[in-house]
Short mmCIF file of C-alpha atoms in Angstrom, two decimals:
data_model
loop_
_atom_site.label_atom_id
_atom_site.label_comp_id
_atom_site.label_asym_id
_atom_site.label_seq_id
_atom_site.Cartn_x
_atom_site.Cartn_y
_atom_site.Cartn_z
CA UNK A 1 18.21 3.81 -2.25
CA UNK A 2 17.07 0.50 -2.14
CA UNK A 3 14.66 -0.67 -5.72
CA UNK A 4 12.41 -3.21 -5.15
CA UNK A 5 9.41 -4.69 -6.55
CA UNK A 6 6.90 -6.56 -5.65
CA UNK A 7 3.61 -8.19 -7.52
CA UNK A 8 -0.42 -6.97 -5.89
CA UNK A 9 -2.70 -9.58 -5.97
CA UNK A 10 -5.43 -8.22 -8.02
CA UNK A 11 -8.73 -8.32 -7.92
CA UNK A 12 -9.07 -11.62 -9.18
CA UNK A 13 -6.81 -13.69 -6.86
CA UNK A 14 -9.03 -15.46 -4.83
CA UNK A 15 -8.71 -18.14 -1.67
CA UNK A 16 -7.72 -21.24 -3.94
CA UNK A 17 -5.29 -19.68 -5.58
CA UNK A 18 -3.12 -17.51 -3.17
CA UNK A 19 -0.73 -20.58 -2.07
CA UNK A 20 0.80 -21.05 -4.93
CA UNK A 21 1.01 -17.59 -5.59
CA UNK A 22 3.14 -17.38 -2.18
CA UNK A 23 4.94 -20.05 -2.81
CA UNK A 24 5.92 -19.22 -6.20
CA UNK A 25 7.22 -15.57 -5.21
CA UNK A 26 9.25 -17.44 -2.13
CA UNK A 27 11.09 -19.31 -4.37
CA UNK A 28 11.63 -16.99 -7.14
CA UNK A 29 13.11 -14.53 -4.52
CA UNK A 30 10.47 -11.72 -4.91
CA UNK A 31 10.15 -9.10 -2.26
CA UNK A 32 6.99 -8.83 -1.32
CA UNK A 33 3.56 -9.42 -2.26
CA UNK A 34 0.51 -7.09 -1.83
CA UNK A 35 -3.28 -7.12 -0.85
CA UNK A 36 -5.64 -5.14 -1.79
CA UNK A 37 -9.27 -3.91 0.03
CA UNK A 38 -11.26 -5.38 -2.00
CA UNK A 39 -14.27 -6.54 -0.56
CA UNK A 40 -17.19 -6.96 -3.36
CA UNK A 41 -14.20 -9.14 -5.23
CA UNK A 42 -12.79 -12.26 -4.85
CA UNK A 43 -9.33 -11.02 -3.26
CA UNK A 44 -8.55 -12.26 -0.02
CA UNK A 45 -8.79 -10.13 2.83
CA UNK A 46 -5.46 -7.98 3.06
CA UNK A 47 -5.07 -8.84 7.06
CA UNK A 48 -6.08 -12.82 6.36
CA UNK A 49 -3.58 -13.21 2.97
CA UNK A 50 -0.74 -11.22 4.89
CA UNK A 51 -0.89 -13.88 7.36
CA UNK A 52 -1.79 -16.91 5.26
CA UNK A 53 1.60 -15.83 3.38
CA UNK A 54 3.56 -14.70 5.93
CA UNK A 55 2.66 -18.65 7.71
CA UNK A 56 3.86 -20.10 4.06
CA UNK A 57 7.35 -18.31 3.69
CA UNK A 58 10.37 -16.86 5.39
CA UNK A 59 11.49 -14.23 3.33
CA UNK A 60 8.78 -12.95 1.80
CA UNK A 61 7.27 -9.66 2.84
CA UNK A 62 3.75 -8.96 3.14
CA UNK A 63 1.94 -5.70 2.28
CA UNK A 64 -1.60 -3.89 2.14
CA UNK A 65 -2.22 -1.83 -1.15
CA UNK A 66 -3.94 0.18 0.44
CA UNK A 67 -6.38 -1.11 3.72
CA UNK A 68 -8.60 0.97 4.77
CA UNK A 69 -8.43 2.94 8.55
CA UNK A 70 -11.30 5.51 8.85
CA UNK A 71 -13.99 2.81 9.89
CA UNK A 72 -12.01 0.27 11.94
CA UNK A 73 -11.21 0.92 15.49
CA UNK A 74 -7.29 1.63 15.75
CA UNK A 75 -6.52 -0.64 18.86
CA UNK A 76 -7.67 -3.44 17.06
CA UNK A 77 -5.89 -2.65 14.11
CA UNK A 78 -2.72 -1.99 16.36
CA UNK A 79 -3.21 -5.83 17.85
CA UNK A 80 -3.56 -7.02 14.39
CA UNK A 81 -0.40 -5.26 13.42
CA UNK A 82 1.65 -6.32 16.37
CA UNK A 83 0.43 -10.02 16.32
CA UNK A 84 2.05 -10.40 12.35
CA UNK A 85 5.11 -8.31 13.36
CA UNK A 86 6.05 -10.59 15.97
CA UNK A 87 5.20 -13.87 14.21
CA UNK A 88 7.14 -12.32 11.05
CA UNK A 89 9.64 -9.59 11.89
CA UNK A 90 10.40 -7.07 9.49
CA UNK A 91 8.39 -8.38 6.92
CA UNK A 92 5.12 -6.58 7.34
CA UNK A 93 4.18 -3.46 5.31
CA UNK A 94 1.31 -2.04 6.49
CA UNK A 95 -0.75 0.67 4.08
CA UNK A 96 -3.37 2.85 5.08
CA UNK A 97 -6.23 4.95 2.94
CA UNK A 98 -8.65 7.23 3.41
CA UNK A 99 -11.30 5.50 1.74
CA UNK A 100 -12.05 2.38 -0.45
CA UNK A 101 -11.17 2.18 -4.44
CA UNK A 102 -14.69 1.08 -5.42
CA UNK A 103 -17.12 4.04 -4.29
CA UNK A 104 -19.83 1.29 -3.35
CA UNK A 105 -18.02 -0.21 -0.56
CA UNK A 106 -17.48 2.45 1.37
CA UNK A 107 -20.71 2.46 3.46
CA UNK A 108 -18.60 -0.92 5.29
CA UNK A 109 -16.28 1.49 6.42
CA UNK A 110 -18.81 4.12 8.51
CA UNK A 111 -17.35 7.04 10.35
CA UNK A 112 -19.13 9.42 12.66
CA UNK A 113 -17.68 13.01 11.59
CA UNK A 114 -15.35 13.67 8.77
CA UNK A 115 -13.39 11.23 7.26
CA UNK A 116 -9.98 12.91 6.93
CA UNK A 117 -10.35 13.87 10.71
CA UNK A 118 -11.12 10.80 12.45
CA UNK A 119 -8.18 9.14 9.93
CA UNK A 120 -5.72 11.40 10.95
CA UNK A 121 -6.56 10.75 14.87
CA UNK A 122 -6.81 6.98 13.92
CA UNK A 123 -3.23 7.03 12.94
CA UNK A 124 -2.65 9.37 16.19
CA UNK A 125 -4.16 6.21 17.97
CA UNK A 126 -2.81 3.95 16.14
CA UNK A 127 0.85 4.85 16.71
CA UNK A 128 0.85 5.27 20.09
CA UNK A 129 -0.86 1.99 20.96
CA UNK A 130 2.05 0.68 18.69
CA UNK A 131 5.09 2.42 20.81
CA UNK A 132 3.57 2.22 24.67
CA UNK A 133 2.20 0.04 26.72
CA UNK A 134 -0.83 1.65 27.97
CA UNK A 135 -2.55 4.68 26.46
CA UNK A 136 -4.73 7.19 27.76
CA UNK A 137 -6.33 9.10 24.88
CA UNK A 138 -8.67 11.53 24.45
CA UNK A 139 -9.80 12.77 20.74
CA UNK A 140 -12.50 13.93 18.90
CA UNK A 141 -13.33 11.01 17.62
CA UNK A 142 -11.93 8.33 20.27
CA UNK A 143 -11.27 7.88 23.67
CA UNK A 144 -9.85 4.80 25.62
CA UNK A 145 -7.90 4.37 29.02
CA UNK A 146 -5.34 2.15 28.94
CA UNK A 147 -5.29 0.44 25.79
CA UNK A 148 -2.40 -1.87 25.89
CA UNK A 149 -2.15 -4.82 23.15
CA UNK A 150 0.18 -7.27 25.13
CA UNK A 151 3.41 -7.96 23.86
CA UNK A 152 5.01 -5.59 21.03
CA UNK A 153 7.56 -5.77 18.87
CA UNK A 154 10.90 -3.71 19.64
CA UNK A 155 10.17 -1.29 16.85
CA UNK A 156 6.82 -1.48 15.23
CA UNK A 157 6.25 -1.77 11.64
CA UNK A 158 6.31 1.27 9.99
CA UNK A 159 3.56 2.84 8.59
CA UNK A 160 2.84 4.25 4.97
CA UNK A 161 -0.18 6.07 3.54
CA UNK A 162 -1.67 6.15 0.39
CA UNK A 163 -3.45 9.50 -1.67
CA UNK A 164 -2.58 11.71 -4.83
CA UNK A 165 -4.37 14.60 -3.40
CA UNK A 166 -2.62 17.90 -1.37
CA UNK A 167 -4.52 16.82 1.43
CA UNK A 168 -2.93 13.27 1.60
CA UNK A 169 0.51 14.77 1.35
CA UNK A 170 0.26 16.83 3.89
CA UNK A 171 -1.32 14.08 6.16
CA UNK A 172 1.40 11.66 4.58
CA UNK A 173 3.83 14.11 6.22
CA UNK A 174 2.36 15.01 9.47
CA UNK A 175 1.65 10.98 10.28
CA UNK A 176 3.06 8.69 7.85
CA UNK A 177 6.34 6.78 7.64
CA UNK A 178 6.43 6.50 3.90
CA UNK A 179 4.04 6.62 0.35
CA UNK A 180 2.72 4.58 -1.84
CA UNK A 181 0.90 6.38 -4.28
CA UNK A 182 -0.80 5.20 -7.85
CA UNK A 183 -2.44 6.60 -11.18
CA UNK A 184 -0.42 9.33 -10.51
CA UNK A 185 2.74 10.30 -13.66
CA UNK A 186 6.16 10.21 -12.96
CA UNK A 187 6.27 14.28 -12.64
CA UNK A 188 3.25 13.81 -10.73
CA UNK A 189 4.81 11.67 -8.36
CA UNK A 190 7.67 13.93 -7.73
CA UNK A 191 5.57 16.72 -6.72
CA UNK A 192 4.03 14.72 -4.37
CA UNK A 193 7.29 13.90 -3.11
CA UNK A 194 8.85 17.66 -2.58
CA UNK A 195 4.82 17.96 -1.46
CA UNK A 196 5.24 15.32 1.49
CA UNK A 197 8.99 16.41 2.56
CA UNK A 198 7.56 19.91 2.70
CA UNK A 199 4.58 18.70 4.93
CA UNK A 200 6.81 16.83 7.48
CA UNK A 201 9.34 19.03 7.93
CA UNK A 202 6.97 21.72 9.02
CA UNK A 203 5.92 19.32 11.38
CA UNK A 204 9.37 18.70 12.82
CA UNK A 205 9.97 15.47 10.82
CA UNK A 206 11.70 13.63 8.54
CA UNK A 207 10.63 10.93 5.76
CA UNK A 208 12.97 8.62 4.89
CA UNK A 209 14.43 8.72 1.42
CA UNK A 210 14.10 5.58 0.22
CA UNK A 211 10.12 5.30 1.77
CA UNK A 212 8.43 6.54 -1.80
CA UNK A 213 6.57 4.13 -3.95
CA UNK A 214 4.03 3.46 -6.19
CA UNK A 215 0.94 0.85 -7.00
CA UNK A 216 1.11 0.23 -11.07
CA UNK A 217 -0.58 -1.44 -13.23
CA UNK A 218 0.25 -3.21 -16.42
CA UNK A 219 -1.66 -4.29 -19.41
CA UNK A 220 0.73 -6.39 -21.24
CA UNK A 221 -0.72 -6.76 -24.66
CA UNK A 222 -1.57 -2.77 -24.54
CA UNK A 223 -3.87 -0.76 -22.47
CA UNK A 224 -7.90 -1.76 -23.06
CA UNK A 225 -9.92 0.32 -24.12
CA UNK A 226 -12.27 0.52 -21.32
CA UNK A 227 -9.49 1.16 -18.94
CA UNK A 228 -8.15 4.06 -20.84
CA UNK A 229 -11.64 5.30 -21.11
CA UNK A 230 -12.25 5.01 -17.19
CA UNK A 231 -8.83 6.77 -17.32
CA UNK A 232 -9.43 9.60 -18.89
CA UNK A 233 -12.98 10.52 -17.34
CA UNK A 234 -11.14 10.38 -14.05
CA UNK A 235 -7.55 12.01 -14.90
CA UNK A 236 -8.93 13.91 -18.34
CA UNK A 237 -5.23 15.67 -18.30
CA UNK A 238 -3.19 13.28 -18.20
CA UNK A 239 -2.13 10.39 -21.00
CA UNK A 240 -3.42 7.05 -19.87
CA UNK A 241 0.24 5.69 -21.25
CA UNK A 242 1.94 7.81 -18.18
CA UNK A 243 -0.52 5.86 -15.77
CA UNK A 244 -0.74 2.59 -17.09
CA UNK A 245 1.72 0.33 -18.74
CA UNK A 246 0.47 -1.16 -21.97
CA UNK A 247 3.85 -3.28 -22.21
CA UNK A 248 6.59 -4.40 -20.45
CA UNK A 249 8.98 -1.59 -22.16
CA UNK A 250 6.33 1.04 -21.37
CA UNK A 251 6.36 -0.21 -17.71
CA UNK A 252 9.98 0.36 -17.70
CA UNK A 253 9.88 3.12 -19.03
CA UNK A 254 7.80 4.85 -16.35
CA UNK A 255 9.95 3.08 -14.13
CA UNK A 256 12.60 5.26 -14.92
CA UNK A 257 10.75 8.05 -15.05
CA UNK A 258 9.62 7.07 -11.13
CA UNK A 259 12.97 7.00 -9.97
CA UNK A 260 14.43 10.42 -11.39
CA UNK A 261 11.17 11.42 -9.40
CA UNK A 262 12.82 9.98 -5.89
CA UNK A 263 10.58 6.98 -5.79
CA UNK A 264 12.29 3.11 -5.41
CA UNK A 265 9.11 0.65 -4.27
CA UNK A 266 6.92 -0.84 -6.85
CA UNK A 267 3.92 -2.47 -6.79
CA UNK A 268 3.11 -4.23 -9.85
CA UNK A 269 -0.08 -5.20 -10.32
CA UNK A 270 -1.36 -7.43 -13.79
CA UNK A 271 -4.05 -5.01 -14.86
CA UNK A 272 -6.29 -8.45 -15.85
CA UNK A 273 -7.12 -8.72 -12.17
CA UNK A 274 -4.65 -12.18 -11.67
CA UNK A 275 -1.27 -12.77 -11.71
CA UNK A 276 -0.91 -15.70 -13.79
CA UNK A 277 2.29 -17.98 -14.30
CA UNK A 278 3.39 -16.06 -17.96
CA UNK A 279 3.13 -12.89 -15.59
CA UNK A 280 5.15 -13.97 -12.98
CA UNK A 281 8.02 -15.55 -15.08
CA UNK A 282 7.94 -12.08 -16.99
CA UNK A 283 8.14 -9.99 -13.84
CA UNK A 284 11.15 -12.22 -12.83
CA UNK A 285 12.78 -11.97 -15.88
CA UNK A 286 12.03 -7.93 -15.99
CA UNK A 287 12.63 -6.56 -12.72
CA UNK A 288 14.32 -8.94 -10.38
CA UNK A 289 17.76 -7.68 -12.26
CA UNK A 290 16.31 -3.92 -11.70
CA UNK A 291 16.80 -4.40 -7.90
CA UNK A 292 20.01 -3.58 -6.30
#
């Protein structure tokens, strides 16, 4: 399988500084850099920094960590999708979630019925727009006549989902080309993996073996003790250490513990909100030799 890691913008990596962020990674050879829906925050947009960095580089790859679905209309998000495949090919890595981190923003993100149901026939939607050019559909929730988006790339960019809970899995395996999970521990993460190959193969699919990964964050001089209070009120069982990095050995050593579990894509993200120049040449220095 194919390891490789890329750096997530934070929370804290706003408009001015996101070019030299891209151009940094671009010439330091990173894979791929990662946006966030963030919206109460100074992050970028995730669909205006993918293509802000995708019009800076050549190499780089571009990535949402996670966007979210349930709320937007999936034809536009399929024109969105198609537009940055086909100025950038292969380099766009589209994420999808259920619903936003921060609990407050996710009245911006309205749905008529029940969440999980209109996201599972958004990515129904959303997939077929993506592979034809005209679509009749007729849902619950939507209902067009032929949506076409113009032009499409020859295979569209594949499509990953986010989630730690057995409903996500199982959605993950019924709709999703690959995983990206987070604040979830390395045997954690391989449950969810045996959890997602069990869910697609009962629905006649496959998941790709090397389409696992993982959102984690590091707190290089140790985790705070805020964070590892927020921790434990949400994840009470579970060590904060086996979420969060508080070093650079700890982060490597849940790397490890991430790949026994079948996972290979990481998203490192500096748990300060900003990925400053110390954290960059560190990452380099770290994990560019991890990738093969």
């Amino acid at each position: 399988m194919k390891i490789r890691f890329g750096v997530g913008t934070g929370s804290d990596t706003g408009p001015e500084e996101l070019p030299a962020l891209v151009d940094r990674l671009e010439a330091a050879g990173v894979d791929s850099l990662w946006f966030s829906e963030l919206v109460h925050s100074p992050a970028v947009d995730p669909f205006v920094g993918m293509a802000v960095a995708l019009a800076r580089t050549q190499r780089l790859k571009v990535g949402t960590s996670v966007a979210i679905l349930p709320g937007r209309h999936p034809v536009l998000v399929a024109k969105q999708l198609a537009s940055l495949a086909l100025l950038a090919p292969k380099r766009v890595l589209p994420v999808f979630g259920l619903k936003p981190a921060q609990p407050n923003e996710l009245d911006l993100f309205p749905v008529t019925g029940r969440r999980g149901s209109v996201f599972d026939e958004s990515l129904e939607l959303l997939r077929a727009v993506l592979r034809a050019d005209e679509v009749d559909f007729d849902g619950e929730h939507f209902s067009v006549r032929g949506a076409g988006i113009g032009k499409r790339p020859a295979r569209p960019p594949d499509i990953w989902l986010g989630g730690r809970a057995p409903a996500a899995f199982r959605r993950i395996g019924r709709y999703g080309d690959g995983w990206l999970g987070s604040f979830l521990a390395p045997a954690e993460a391989a449950a969810g993996v045996a959890a997602i190959n069990t869910a697609a193969a009962a629905a006649g699919r496959e998941i790709e073996a090397d389409h696992f990964g993982i959102t984690l964050l590091i707190a290089e001089d140790g985790i705070p003790d805020r964070l590892a209070a927020q921790l434990r009120q949400q994840r009470p069982e579970t060590d904060p250490a086996d979420l969060v990095a508080g070093s650079w050995p700890d982060l490597h050593r849940l790397i490890d513990g991430y790949l026994a579990a079948g996972l290979s894509k990481f998203v490192v993200v500096p748990a300060g909100g900003a990925a400053s120049n110390g954290f960059l040449d560190r990452f380099a220095t770290e994990l560019l030799p991890r990738e093969n």
